[in-house]
Tab-separated table of C-alpha atoms in Angstrom:
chain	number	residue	atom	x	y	z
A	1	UNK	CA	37.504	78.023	96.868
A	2	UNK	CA	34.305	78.023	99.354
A	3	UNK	CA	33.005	81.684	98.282
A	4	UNK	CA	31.635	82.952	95.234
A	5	UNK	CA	32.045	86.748	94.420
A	6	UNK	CA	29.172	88.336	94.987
A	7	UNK	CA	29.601	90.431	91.451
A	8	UNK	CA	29.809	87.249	89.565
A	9	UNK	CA	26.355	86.342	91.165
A	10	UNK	CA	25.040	89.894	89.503
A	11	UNK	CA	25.978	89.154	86.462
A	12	UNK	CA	24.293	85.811	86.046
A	13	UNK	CA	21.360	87.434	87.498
A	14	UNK	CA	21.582	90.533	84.950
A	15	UNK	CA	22.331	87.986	82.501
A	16	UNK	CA	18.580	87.022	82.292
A	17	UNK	CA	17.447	90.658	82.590
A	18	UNK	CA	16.017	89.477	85.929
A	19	UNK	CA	15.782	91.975	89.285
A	20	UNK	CA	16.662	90.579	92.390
A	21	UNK	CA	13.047	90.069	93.203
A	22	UNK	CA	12.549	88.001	89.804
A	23	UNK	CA	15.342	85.820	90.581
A	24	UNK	CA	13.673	85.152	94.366
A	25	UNK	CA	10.716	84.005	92.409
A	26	UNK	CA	12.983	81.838	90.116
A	27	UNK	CA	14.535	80.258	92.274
A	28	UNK	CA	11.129	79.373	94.256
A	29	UNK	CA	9.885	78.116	91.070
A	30	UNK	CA	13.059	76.101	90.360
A	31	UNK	CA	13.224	74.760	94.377
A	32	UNK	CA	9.268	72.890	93.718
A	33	UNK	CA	8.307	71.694	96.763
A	34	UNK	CA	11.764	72.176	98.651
A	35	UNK	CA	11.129	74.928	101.037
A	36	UNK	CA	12.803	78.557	101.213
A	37	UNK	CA	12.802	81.382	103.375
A	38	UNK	CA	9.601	83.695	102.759
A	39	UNK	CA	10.034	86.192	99.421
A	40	UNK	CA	11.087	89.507	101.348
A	41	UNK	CA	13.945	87.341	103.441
A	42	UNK	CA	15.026	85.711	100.697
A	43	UNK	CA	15.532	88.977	98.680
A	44	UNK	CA	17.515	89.846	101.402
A	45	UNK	CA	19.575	87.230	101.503
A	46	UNK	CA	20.359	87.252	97.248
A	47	UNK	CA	21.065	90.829	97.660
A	48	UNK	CA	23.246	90.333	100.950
A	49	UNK	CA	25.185	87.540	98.560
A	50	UNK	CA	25.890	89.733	95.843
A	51	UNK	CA	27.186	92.118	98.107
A	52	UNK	CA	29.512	89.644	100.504
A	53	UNK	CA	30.082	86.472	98.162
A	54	UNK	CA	28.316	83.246	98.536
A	55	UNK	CA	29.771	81.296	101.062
A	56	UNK	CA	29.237	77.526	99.731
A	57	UNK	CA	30.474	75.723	103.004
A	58	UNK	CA	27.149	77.221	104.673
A	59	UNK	CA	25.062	77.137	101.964
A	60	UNK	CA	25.913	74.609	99.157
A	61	UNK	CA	22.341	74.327	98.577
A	62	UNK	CA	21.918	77.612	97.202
A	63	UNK	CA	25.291	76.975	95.246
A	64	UNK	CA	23.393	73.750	93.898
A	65	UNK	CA	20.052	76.269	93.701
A	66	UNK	CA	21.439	79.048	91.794
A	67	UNK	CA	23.129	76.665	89.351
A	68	UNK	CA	19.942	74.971	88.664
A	69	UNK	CA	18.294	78.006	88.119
A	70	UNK	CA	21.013	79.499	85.244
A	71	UNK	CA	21.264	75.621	83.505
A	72	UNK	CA	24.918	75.677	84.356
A	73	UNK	CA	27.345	73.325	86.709
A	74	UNK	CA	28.017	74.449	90.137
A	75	UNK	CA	31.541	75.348	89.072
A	76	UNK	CA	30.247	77.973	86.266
A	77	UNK	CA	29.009	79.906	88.570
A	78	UNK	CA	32.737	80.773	89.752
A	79	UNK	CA	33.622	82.536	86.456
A	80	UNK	CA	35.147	85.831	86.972
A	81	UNK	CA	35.738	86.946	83.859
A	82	UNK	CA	33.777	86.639	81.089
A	83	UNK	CA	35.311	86.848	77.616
A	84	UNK	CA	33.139	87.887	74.367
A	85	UNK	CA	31.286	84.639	73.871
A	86	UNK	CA	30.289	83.960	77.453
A	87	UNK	CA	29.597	87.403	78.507
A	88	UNK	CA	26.144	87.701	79.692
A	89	UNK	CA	23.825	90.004	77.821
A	90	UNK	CA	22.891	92.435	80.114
A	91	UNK	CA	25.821	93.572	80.642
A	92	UNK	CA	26.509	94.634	76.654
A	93	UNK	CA	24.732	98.006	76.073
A	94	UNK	CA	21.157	97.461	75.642
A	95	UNK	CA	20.227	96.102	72.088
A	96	UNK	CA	18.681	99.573	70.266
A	97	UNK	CA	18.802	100.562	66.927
A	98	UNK	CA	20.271	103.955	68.631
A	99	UNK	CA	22.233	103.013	71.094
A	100	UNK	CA	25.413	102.020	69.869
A	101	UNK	CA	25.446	105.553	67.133
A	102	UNK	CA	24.598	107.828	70.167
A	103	UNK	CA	27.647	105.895	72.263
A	104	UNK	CA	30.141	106.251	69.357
A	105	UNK	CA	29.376	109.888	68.741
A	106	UNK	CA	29.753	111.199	72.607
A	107	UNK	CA	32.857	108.962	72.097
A	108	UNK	CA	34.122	110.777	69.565
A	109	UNK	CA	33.797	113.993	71.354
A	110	UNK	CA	35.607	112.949	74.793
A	111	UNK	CA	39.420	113.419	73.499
A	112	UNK	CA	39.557	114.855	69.821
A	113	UNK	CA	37.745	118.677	68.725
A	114	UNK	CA	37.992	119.446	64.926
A	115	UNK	CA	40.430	122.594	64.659
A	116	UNK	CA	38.294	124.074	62.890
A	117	UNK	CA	35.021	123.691	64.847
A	118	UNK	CA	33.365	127.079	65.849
A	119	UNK	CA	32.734	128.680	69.307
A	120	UNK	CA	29.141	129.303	70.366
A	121	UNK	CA	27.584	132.267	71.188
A	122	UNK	CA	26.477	132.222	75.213
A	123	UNK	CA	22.625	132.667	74.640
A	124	UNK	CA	22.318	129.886	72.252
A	125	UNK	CA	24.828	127.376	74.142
A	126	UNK	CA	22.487	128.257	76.901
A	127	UNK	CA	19.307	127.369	74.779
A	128	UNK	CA	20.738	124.144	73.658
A	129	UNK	CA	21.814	123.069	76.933
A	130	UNK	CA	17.975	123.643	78.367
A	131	UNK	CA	16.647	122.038	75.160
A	132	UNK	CA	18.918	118.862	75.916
A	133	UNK	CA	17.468	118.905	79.877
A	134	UNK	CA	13.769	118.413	78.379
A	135	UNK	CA	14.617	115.842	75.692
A	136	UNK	CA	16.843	113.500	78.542
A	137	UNK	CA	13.568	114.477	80.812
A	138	UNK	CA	11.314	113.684	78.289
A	139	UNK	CA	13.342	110.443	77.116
A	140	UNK	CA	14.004	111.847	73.363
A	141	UNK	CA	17.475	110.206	73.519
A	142	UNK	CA	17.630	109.904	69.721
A	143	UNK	CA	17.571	113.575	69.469
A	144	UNK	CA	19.505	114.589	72.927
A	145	UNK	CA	22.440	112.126	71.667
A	146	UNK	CA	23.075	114.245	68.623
A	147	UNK	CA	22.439	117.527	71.046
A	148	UNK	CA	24.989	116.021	73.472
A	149	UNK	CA	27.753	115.164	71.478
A	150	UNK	CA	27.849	118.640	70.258
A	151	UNK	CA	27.506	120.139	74.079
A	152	UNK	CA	30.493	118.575	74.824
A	153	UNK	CA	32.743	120.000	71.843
A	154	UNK	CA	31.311	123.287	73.274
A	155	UNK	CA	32.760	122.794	76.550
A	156	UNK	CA	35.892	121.775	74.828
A	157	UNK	CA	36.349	124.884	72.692
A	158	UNK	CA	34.263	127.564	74.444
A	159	UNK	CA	34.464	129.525	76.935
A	160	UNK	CA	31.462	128.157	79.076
A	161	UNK	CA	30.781	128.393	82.342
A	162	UNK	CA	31.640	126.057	85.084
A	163	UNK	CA	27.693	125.426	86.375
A	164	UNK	CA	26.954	124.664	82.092
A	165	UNK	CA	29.983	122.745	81.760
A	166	UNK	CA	29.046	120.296	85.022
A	167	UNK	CA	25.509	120.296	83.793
A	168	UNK	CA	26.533	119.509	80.093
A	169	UNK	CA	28.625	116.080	81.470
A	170	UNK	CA	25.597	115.350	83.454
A	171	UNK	CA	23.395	115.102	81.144
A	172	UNK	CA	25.968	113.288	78.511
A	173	UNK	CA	26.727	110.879	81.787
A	174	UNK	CA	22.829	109.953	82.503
A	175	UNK	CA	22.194	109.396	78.650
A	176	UNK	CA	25.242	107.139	78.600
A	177	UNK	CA	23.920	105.398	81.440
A	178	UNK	CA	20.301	104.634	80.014
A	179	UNK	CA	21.798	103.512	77.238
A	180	UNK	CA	24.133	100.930	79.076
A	181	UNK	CA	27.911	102.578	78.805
A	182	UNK	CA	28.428	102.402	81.844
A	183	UNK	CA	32.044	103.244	81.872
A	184	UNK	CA	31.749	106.016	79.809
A	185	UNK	CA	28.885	107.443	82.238
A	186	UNK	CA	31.351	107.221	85.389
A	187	UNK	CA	33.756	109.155	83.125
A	188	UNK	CA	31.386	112.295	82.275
A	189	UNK	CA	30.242	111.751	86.143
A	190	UNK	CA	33.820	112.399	87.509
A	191	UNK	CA	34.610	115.397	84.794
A	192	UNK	CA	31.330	116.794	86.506
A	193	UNK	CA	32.875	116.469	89.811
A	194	UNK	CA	36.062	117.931	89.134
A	195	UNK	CA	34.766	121.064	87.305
A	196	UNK	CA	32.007	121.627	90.142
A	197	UNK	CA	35.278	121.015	92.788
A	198	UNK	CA	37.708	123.329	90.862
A	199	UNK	CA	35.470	126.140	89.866
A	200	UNK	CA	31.821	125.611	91.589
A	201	UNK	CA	30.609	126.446	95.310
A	202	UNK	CA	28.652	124.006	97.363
A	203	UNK	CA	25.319	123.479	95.404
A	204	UNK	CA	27.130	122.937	91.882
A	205	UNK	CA	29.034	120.197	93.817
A	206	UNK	CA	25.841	118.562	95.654
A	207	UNK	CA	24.641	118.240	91.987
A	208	UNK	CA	27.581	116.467	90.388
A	209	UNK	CA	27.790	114.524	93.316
A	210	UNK	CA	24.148	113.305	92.851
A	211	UNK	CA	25.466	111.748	89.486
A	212	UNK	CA	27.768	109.952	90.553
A	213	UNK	CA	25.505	108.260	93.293
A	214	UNK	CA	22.978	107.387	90.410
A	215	UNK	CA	26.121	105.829	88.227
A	216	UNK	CA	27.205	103.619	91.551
A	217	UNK	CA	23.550	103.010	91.657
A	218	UNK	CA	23.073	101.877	87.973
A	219	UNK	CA	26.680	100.345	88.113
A	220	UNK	CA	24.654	97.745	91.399
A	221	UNK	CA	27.293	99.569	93.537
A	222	UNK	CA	24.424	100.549	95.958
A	223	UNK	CA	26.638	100.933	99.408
A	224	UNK	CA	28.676	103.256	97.739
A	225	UNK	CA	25.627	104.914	96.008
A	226	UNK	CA	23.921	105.851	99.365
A	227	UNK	CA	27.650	106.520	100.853
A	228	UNK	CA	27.865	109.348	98.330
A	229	UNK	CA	24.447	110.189	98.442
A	230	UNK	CA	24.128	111.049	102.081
A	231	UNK	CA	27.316	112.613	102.146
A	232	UNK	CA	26.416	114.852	100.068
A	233	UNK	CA	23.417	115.471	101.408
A	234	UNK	CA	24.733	116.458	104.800
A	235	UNK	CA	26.929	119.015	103.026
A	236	UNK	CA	23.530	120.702	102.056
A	237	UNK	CA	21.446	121.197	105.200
A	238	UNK	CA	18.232	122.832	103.838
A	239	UNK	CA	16.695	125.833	105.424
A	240	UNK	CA	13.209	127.863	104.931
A	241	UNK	CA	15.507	130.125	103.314
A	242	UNK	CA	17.949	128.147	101.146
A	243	UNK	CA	17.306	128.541	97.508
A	244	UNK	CA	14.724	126.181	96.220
A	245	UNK	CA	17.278	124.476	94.116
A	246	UNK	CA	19.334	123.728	96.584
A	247	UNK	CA	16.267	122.398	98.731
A	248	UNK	CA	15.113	120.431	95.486
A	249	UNK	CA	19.420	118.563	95.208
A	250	UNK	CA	19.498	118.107	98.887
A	251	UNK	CA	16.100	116.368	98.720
A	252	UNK	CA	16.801	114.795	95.435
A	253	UNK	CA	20.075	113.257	96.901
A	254	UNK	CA	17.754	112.109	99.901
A	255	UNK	CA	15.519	110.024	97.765
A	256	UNK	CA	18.479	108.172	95.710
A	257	UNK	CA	20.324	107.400	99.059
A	258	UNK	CA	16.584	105.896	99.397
A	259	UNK	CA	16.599	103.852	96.233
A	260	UNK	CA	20.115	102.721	96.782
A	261	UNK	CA	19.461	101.138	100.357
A	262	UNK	CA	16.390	99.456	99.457
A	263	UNK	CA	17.900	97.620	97.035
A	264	UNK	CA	20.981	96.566	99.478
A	265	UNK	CA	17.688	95.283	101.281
A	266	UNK	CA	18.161	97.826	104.612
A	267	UNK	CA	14.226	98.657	104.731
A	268	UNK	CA	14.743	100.733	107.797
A	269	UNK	CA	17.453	102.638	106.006
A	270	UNK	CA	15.182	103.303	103.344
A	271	UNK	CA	12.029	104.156	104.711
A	272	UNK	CA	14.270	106.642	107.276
A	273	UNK	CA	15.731	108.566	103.807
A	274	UNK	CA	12.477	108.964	102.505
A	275	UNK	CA	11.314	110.225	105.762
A	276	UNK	CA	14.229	112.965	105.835
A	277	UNK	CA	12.823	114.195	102.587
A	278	UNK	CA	9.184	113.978	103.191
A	279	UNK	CA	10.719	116.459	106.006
A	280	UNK	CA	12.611	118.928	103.090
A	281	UNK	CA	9.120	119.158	100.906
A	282	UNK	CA	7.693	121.204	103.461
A	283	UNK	CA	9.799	123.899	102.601
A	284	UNK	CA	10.030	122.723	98.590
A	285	UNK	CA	7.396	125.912	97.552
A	286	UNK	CA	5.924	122.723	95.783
A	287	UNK	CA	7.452	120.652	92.414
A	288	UNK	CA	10.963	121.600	91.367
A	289	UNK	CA	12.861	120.504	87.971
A	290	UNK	CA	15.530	122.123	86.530
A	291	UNK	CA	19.096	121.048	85.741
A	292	UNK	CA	19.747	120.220	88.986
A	293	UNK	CA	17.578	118.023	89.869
A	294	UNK	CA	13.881	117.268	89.904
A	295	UNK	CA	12.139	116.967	93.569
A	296	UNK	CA	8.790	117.908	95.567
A	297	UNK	CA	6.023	116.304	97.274
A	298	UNK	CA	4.543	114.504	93.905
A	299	UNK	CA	8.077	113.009	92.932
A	300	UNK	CA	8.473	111.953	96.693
A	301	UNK	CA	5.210	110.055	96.129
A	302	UNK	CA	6.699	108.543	93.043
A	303	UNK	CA	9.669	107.097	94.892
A	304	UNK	CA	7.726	105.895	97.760
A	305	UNK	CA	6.626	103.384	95.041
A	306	UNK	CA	9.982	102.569	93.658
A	307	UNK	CA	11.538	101.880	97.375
A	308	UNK	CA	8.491	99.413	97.676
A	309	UNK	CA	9.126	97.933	94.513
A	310	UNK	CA	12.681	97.534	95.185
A	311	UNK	CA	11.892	96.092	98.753
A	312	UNK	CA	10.184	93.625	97.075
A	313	UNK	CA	7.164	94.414	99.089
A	314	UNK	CA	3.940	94.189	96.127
A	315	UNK	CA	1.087	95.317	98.161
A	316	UNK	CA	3.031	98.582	100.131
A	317	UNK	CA	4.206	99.808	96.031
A	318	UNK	CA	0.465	99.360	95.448
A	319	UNK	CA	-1.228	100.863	97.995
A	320	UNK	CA	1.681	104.405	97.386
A	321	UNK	CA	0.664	104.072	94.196
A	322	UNK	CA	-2.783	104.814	94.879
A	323	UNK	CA	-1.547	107.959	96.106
A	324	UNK	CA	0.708	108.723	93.712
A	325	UNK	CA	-0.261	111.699	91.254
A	326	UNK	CA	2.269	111.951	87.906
A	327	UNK	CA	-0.568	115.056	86.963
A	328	UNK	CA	0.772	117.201	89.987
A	329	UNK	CA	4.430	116.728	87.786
A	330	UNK	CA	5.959	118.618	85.527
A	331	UNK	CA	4.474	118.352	81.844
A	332	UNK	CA	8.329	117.264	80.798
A	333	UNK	CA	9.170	114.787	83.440
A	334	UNK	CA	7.982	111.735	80.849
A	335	UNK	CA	10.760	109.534	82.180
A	336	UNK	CA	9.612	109.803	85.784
A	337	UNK	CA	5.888	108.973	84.605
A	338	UNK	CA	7.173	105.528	82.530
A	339	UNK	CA	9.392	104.952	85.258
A	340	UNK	CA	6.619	104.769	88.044
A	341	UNK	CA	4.327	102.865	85.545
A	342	UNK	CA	7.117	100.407	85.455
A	343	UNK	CA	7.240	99.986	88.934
A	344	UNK	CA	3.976	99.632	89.380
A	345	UNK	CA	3.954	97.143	86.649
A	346	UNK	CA	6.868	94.939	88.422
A	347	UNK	CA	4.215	95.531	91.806
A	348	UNK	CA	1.567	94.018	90.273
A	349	UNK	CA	3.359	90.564	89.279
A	350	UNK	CA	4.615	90.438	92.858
A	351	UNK	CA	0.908	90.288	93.158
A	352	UNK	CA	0.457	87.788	90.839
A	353	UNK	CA	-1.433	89.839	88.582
A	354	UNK	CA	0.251	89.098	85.664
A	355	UNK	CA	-2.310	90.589	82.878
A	356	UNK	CA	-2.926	94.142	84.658
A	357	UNK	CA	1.224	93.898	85.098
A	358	UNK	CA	1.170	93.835	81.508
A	359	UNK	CA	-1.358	96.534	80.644
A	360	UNK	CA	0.914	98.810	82.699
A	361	UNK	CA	3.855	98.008	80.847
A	362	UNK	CA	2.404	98.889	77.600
A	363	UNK	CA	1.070	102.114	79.413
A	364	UNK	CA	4.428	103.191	80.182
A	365	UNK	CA	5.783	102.124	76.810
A	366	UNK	CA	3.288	104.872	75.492
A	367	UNK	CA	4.276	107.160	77.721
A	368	UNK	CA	7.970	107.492	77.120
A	369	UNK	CA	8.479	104.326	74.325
A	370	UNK	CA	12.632	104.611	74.300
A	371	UNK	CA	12.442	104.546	78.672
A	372	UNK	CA	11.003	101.288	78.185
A	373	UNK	CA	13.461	99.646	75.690
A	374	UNK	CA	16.399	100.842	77.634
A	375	UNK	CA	15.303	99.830	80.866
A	376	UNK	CA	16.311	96.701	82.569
A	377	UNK	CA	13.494	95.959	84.801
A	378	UNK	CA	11.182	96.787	81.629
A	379	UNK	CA	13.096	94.242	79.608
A	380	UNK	CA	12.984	91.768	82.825
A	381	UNK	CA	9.664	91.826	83.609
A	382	UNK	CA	8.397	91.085	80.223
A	383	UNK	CA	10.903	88.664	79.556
A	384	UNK	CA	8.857	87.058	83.010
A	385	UNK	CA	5.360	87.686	81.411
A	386	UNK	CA	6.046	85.906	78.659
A	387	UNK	CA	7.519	82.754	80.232
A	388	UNK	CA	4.857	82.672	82.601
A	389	UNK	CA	2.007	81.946	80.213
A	390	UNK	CA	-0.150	83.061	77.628
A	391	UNK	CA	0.353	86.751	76.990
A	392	UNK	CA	-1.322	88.911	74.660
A	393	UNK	CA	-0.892	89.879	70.977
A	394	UNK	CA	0.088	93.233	72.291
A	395	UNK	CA	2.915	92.317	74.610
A	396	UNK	CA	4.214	89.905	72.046
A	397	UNK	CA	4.837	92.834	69.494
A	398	UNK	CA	6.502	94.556	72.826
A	399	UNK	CA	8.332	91.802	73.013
A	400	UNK	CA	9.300	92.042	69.361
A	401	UNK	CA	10.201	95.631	69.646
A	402	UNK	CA	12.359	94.782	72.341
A	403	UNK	CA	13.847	92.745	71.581
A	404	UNK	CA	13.461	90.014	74.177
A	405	UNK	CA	12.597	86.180	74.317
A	406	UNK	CA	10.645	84.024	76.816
């Protein structure tokens, strides 16, 4: 065999909770004085691997590189299939003290309804179903997991409405997603899709199809995340007189398809999606959030900072961030305020500024304290921090409550 799978590669990488930015820097660490490309080119090269294999005829020193990096033979790095005791860790579910009860409940709800369980009135299915968009918005997921699992023995039993029914798997599908059930996630993301396709018009569809972008794009299936993404966006032309939320899912698609092709490395691709929805905020009317999606010219700002990040380009995430303003956001949208202190945190140890990297970190941690534990590029950035030195009292107790080890 001269190629290794690409997917194999991302999972040792997830194994160590690294992005593919951290593992650049590993493996420049690891090299010593042996010299690699620049960081952004060789970004671009782990991320081209992961997507097309690793050809080791060409490059059997990377083969030798990445093996010395993980602590394994060359030949490990050919597993395909990784049974219970070799599986790498971050592809379990997250460790929590929630996750795994919130998981088995929505489980429970997917295929079996109590015969005797009641049907809802309309007004309060509808309250409930708001209620659970501020708590995922606000990352309560204790509380929305308990909310959800209920939602979706409503949809089973009553007679809801197609638009609540595609918004109710939604929401189940991006909590199962932060969470790290993946599988389950693409499940409630295709119900979604075939409610909005059965029973919705154009708009209810643009909005399922947005989930299913973000579970490719969780799933590291980022071609077919900005496939999906675009596509639907170009089923949702906006005009000066289209409905703001249908301006806010066609620009909210926009900015995912943006995410997405940074992080297959395509800066121009990138840059030219965020530029196409810079374009839509101009006829925004301003900050949008409701359940179907979340978009306007402060939220475009925020992105700006997470294509950088993802780009692997430090400096560019810091100098959006300076322009960045989470105040001009929604009071609810506490997830999208930890999520750009997190990427601003990952910016600043590009930077090599390792302590204000870790200030940040406990900044968004305050913020929204559950978006932290369940995100990856939280957990591998401190799990960097703390091998890189002495850290602080404070991001050692993080590290506690975390969960994670240098």
């Amino acid at each position: 065999m001269t190629c290794i799978d690409g997917g194999v590669l991302r999972k040792w990488r997830r194994s160590r909770g690294w992005d593919v930015p951290a593992l650049a820097r590993e493996m420049r660490r690891t090299a010593g004085g042996d010299p690699l490309p620049f960081h952004d080119a060789l970004v671009r090269m782990i991320r081209r691997w992961e997507r097309e294999g690793l050809n080791t005829r060409r490059a059997e020193r990377y083969e030798l590189l990445y093996a010395a990096v993980f602590g394994v033979r060359p030949e490990d790095l050919r597993i395909v299939k990784f049974g219970a005791d070799k599986q790498p860790e971050q592809d379990r579910a997250v460790p929590s003290p929630h996750g795994p009860d919130m998981i088995t409940a929505i489980a429970g709800t997917l295929h079996t309804v109590p015969d005797d369980y009641p049907q809802r009135d309309r007004a309060a299915l509808k309250r409930d179903v708001l209620r659970a968009w501020e708590l995922r918005q606000s990352s309560q997921y204790v509380e929305l997991g308990s909310l959800i699992a209920g939602l979706l023995r409503d949809t089973a039993v009553s007679q809801v409405d197609p638009g609540i029914a595609v918004h109710i798997c939604n929401m189940a599908s991006s909590l199962l997603k932060s969470v790290g059930a993946h599988e389950m996630s693409a499940m409630l993301a295709d119900r979604a899709f075939r409610v909005a396709s059965q029973d919705g018009g154009g708009l209810l569809i643009g909005a399922a199809k947005l989930r299913i972008a973000n579970v490719y794009l969780a799933a590291g299936r980022h071609a077919e995340a900005v496939s999906v993404a675009a596509a639907a966006a170009d089923d949702l032309p906006p005009a000066r007189t289209s409905p703001p939320k249908e301006i806010a899912t066609f620009g909210a698609l926009l900015l995912t398809a943006a995410v997405a092709a940074a992080r297959t490395g395509d800066r121009a691709q990138a840059w030219e999606f965020l530029g196409h929805a810079r374009a839509a905020t101009a006829v925004s009317g301003g900050e949008h959030a409701d359940l179907y999606a979340v978009f306007g010219p402060a939220n475009l700002a925020v992105h700006g900072v997470q294509v950088a990040t993802e780009l692997g380009d430090g400096r560019e995430a810091l100098r959006r961030a300076e322009m960045a303003d989470p105040a001009r956001l929604p009071a609810v949208l506490l997830e999208r305020r930890s999520t750009l202190l997190i990427d601003i945190a990952r910016a600043q140890h590009m930077q090599r500024d390792s302590t204000g990297a870790g200030e940040t970190l406990l900044e968004a941690e305050r913020v929204a304290p559950l978006e932290v534990r369940y995100s990856s590029a939280a957990r591998g950035l401190l799990g960097d921090l703390l091998s890189g030195g002495r850290v602080s009292g404070e991001m050692r107790a993080l590290a506690e409550r975390l969960n994670v080890a240098a």
